[in-house]
Tab-separated table of C-alpha atoms in Angstrom:
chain	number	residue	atom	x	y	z
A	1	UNK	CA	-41.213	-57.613	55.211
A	2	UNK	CA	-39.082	-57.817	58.481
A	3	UNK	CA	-37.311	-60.889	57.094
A	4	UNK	CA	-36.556	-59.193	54.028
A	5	UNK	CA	-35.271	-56.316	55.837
A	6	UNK	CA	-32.915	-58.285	57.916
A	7	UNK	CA	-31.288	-60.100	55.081
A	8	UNK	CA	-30.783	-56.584	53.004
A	9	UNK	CA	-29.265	-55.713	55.876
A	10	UNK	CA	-27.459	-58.678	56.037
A	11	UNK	CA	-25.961	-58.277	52.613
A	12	UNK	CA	-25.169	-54.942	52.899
A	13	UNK	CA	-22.829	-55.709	55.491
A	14	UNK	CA	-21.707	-58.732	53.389
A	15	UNK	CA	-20.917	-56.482	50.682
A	16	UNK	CA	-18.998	-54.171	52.566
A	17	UNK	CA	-17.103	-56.192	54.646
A	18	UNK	CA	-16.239	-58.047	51.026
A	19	UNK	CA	-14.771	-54.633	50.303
A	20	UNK	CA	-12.644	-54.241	52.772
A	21	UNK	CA	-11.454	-57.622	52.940
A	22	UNK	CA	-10.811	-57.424	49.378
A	23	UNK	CA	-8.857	-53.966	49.321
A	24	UNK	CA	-6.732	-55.236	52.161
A	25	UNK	CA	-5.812	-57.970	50.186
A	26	UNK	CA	-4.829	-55.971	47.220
A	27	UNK	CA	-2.912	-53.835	49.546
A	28	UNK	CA	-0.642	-56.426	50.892
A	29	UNK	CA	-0.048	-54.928	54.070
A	30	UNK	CA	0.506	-57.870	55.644
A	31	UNK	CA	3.047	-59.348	53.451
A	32	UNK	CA	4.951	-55.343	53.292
A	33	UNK	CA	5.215	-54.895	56.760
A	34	UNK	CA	6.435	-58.453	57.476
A	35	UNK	CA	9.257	-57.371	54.879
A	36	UNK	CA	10.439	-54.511	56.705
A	37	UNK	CA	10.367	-56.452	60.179
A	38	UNK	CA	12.045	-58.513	58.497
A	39	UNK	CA	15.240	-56.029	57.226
A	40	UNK	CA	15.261	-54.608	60.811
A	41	UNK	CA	15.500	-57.961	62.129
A	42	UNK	CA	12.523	-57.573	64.450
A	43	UNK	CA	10.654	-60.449	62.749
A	44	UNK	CA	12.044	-64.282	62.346
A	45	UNK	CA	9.356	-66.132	60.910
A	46	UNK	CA	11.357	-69.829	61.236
A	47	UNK	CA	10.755	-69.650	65.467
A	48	UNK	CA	7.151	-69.687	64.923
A	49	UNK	CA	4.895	-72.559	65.105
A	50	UNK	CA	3.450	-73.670	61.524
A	51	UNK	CA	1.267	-71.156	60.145
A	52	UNK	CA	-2.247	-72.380	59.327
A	53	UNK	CA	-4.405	-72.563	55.908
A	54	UNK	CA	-7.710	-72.349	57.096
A	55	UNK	CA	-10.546	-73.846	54.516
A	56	UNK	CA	-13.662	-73.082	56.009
A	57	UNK	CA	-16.899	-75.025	54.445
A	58	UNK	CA	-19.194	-72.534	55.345
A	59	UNK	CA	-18.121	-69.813	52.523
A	60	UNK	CA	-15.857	-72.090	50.711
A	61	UNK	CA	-16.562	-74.087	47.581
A	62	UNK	CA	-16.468	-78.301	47.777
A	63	UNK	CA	-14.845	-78.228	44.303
A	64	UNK	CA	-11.340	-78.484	42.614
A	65	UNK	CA	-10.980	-74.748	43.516
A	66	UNK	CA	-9.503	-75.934	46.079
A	67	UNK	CA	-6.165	-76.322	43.981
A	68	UNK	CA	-6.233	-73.056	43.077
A	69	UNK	CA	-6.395	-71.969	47.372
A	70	UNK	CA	-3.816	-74.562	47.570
A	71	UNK	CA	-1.557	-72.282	45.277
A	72	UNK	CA	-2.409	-69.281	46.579
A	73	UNK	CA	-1.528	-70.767	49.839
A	74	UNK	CA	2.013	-71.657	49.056
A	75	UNK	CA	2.730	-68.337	47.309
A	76	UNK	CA	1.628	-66.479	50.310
A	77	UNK	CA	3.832	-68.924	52.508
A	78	UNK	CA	6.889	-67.913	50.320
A	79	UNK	CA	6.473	-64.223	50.697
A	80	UNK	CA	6.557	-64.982	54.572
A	81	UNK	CA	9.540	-66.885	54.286
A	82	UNK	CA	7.992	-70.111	55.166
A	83	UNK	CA	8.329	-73.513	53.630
A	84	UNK	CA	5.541	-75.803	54.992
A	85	UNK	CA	1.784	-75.092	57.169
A	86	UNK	CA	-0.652	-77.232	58.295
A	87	UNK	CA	-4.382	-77.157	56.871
A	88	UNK	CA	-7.362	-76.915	58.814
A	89	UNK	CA	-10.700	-78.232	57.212
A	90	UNK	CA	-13.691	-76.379	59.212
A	91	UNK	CA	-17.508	-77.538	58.782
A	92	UNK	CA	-19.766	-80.286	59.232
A	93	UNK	CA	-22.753	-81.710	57.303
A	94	UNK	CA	-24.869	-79.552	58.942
A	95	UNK	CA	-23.278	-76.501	58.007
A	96	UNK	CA	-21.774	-76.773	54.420
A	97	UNK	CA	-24.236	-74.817	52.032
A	98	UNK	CA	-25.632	-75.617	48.800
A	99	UNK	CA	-24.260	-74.580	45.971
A	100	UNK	CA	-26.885	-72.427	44.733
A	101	UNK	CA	-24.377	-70.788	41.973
A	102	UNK	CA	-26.165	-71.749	38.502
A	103	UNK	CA	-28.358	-74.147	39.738
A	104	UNK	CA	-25.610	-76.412	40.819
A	105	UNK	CA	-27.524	-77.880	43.921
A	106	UNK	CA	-29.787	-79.554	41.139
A	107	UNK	CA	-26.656	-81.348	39.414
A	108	UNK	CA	-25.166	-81.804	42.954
A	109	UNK	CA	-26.908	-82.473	46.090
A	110	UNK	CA	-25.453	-82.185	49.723
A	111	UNK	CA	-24.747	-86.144	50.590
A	112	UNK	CA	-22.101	-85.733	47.149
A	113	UNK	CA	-20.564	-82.236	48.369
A	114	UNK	CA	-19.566	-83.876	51.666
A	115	UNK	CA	-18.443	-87.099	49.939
A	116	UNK	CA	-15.659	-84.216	48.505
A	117	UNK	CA	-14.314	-83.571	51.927
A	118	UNK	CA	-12.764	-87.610	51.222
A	119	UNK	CA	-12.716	-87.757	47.443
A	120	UNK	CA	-10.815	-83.932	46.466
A	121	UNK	CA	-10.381	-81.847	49.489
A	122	UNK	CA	-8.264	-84.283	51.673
A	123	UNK	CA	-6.342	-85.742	48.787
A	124	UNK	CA	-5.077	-82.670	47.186
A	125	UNK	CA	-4.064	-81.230	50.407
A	126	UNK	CA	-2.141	-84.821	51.579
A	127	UNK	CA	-0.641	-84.320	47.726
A	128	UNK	CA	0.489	-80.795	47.876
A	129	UNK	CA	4.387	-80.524	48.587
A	130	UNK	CA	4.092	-78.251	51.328
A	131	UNK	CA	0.933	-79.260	53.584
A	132	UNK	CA	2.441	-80.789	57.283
A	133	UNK	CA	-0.937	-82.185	58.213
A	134	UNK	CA	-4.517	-82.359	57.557
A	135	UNK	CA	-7.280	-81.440	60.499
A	136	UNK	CA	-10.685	-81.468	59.715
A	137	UNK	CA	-12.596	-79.973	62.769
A	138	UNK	CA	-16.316	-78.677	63.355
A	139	UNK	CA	-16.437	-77.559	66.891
A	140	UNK	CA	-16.278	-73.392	66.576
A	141	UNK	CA	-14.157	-73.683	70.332
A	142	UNK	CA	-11.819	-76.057	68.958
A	143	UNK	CA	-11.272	-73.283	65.791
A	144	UNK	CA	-11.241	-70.205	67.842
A	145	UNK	CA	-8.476	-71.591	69.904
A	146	UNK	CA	-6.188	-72.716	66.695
A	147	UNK	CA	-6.786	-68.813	65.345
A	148	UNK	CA	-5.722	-67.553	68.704
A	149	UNK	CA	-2.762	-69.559	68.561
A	150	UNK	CA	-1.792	-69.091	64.967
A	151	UNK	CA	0.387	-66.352	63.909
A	152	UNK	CA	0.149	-66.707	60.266
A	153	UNK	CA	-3.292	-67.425	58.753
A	154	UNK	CA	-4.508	-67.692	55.501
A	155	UNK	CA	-6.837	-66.486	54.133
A	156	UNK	CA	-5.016	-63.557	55.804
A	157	UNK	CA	-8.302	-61.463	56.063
A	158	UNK	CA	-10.231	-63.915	56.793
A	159	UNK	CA	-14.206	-62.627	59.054
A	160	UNK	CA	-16.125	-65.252	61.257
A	161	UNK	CA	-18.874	-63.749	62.976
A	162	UNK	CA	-20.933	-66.151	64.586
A	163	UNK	CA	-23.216	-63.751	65.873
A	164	UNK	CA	-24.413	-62.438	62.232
A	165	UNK	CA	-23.580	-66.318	60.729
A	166	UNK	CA	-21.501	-64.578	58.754
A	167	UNK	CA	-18.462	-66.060	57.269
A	168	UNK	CA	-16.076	-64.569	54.179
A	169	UNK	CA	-12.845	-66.174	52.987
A	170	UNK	CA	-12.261	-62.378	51.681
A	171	UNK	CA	-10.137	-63.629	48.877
A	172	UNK	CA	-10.798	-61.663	45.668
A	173	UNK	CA	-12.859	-63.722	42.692
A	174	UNK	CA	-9.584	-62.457	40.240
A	175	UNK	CA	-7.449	-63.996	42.975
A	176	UNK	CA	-4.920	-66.034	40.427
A	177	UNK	CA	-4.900	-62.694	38.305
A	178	UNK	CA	-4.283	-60.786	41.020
A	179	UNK	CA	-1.109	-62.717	42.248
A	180	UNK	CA	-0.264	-64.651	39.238
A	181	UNK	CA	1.205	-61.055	36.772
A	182	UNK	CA	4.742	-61.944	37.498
A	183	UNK	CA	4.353	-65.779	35.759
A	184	UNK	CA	8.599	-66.099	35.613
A	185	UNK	CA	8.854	-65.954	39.233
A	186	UNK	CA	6.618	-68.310	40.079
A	187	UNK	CA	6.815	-71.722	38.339
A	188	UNK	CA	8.834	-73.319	41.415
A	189	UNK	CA	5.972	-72.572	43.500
A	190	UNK	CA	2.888	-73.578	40.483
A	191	UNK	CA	3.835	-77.271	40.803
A	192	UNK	CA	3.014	-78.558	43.936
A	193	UNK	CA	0.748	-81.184	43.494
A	194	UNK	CA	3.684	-84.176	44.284
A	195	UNK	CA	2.337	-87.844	43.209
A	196	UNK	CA	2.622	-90.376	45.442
A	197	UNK	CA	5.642	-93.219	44.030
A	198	UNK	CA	3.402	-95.645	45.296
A	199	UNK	CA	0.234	-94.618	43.772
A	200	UNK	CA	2.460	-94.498	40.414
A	201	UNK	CA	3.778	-97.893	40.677
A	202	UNK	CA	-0.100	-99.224	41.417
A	203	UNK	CA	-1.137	-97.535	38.211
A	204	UNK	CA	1.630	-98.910	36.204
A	205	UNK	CA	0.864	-102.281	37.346
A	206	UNK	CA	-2.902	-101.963	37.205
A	207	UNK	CA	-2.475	-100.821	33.534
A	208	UNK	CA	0.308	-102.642	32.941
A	209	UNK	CA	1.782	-99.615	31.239
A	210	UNK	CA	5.560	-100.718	30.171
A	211	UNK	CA	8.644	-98.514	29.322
A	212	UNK	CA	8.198	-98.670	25.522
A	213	UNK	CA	3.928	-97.515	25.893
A	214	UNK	CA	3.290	-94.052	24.531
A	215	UNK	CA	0.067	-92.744	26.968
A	216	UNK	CA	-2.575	-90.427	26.461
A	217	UNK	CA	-5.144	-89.627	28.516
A	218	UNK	CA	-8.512	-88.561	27.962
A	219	UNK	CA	-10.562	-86.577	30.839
A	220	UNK	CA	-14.501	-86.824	30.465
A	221	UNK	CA	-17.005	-84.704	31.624
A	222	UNK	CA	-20.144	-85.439	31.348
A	223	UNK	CA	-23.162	-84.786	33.688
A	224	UNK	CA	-26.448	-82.152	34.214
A	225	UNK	CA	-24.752	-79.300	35.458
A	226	UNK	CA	-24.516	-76.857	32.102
A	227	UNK	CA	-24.514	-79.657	29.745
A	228	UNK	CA	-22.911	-77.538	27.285
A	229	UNK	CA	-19.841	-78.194	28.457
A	230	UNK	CA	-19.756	-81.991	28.639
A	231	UNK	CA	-17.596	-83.776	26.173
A	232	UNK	CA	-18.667	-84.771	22.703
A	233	UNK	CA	-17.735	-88.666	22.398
A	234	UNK	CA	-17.780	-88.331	18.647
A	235	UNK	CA	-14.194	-86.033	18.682
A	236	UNK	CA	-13.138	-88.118	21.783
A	237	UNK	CA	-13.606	-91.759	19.327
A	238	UNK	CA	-11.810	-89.190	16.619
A	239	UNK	CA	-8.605	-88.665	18.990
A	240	UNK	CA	-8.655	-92.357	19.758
A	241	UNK	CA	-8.328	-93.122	16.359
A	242	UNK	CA	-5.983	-90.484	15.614
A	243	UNK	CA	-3.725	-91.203	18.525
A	244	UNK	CA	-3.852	-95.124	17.290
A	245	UNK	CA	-2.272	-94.585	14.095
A	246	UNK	CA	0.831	-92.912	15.619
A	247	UNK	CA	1.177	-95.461	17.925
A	248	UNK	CA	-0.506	-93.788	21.498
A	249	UNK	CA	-2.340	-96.211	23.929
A	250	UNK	CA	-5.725	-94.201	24.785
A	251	UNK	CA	-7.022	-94.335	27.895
A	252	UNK	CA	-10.434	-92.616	29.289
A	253	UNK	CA	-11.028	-91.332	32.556
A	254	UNK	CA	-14.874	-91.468	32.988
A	255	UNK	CA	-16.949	-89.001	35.050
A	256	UNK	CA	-17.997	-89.739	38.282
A	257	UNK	CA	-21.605	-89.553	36.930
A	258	UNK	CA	-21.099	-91.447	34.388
A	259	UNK	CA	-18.825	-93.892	34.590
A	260	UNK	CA	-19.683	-96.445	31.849
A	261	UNK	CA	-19.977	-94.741	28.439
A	262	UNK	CA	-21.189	-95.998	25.574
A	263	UNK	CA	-17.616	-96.502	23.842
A	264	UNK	CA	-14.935	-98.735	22.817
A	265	UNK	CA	-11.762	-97.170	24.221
A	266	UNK	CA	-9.760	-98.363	27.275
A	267	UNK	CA	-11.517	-96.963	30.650
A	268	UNK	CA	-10.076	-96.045	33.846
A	269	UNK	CA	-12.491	-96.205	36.013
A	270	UNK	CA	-10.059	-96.294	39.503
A	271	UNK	CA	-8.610	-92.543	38.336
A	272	UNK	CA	-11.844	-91.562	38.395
A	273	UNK	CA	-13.026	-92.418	41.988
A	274	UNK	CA	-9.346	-91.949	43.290
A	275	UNK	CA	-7.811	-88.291	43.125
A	276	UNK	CA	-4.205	-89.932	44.009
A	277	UNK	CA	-4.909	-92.618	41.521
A	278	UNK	CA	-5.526	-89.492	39.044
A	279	UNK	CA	-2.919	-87.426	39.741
A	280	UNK	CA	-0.561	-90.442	39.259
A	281	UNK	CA	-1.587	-90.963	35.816
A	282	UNK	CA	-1.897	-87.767	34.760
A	283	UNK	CA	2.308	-87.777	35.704
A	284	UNK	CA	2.862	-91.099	34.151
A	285	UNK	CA	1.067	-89.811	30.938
A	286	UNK	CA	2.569	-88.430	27.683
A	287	UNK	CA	0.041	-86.415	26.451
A	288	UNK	CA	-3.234	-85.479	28.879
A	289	UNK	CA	-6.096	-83.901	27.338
A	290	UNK	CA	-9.267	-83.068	28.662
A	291	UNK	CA	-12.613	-81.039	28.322
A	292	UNK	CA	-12.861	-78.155	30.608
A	293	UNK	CA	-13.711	-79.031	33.742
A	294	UNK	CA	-11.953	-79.286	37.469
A	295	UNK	CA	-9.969	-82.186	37.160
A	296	UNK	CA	-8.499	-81.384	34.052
A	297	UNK	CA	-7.470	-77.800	35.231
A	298	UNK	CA	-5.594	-79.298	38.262
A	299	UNK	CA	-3.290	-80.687	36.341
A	300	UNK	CA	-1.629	-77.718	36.330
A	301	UNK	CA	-0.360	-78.044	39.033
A	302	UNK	CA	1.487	-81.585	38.972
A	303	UNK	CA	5.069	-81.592	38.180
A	304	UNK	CA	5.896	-82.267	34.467
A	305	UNK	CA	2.681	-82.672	33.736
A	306	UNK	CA	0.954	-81.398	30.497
A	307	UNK	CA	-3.482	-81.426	30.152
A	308	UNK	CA	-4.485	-79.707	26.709
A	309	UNK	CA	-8.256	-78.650	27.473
């Protein structure tokens, strides 16, 4: 009964610190005032040192969400007047949660959520037009002392209380609605995931896609976690043909857990096990389509770049 009291409490504290968190953010406050100090010429944001996006592991998801921070990141930047920040990754193995959400943790277990940290997390942040550097740190000193020093942070209400191991990102769950209403305004700022010429040039070559190929993609998914959603291989062998007849060179990008299907169309294994790889192709293509799914949803956020889901 004690421990059950102490985590009510816990998560009543959760819940309203959430609240807060969440009506500051709606508020803006921040980003207001910084506009008026900015018209009085009290604040110049450009003799600051970079400001910081902060992606801490311990309330944070391991999944392409992380795009969607990315964005949120850079639109926050803009209304600051800054170009570029630097990213800090926080956690350790130790520390990163399971995802409980669903049942996830029984589709993915912890050794594959860290693998992430190399495989998503790093490469969409080296990727993303307007990241300076990539840290990833776990010592809590070593993090205090970068929030001390940084005057911009974001998640700009961001709570660590290590006392209470309690950590909250405080960014709203309707966070792309929320910032996202004026769509116009913000295209320059949506496509921000910049592919690598080199990475291009390797998957021409490894293809050997040439000037005159048409390209379509295909983006699988296809493992435990709600099964529902995986893709039916009967439409995808439909498309093939389809896109065959009009003269389109097919090419599948297997999941990760499950990366020999039982068909006949061209695989691409490499796209699937290297983001950068992906991201390449997914430029280089004509026509991307994919069932819905993480990978298939960042591609809205590559330059020129079209995924029909």
């Amino acid at each position: 009964m004690l421990f059950i009291k102490k985590l009510t409490t816990k998560n009543i504290k959760i819940k309203f610190i959430l609240f807060i968190q969440e009506f500051l953010y709606l508020l803006r406050l921040k980003i207001i005032f910084s506009v008026f100090l900015k018209r009085k010429n009290i604040f110049k944001p450009k003799i600051f040192k970079n400001p910081i996006f902060l992606y801490d592991l311990r309330c944070s998801s391991l999944t392409f969400d992380f795009a969607d921070y990315l964005f949120l990141t850079n639109l926050w930047l803009k209304k600051f007047g800054y170009e570029k920040c630097d990213c800090i990754i926080f956690g350790g193995f130790e520390n990163i949660p399971l995802m409980k959400f669903r049942s996830y943790d029984l589709a993915i277990n912890k050794n594959e959520l860290w693998e992430r940290i190399d495989n998503v997390i790093k490469p969409l942040a080296e990727r993303a037009n307007f990241i300076n550097s990539i840290k990833l740190i776990s010592d809590v000193n070593s993090l205090k002392n970068i929030l001390k020093e940084s005057f911009l942070v974001f998640p700009p209400h961001y709570i660590n209380l290590e006392s209470q191991n309690i950590y909250l990102e405080g960014v709203p769950e309707n966070r792309l609605e929320i910032l996202t209403n004026n769509k116009k305004n913000l295209t320059h700022l949506v496509k921000f995931l910049k592919p690598d010429l080199n990475d291009i040039n390797h998957v021409k070559k490894k293809l050997q896609i040439t000037e005159a190929d048409k390209i379509v993609t295909f983006t699988v998914r296809d493992y435990k976690f709600e099964e529902v959603r995986n893709t039916n291989y009967s439409y995808l062998k439909n498309l093939s043909k389809f896109f065959a007849s009009k003269g389109y060179r097919f090419i599948v990008l297997p999941d990760h857990k499950n990366q020999s299907p039982n068909i006949k169309e061209e695989i691409y294994v490499e796209a699937t096990l290297d983001l950068r790889k992906r991201i390449a192709l997914y430029y280089i293509a004509n026509i991307n389509i994919g069932t819905a799914g993480g990978p298939s949803w960042m591609a809205r956020y590559i330059p020129n770049t079209n995924m029909f889901i």
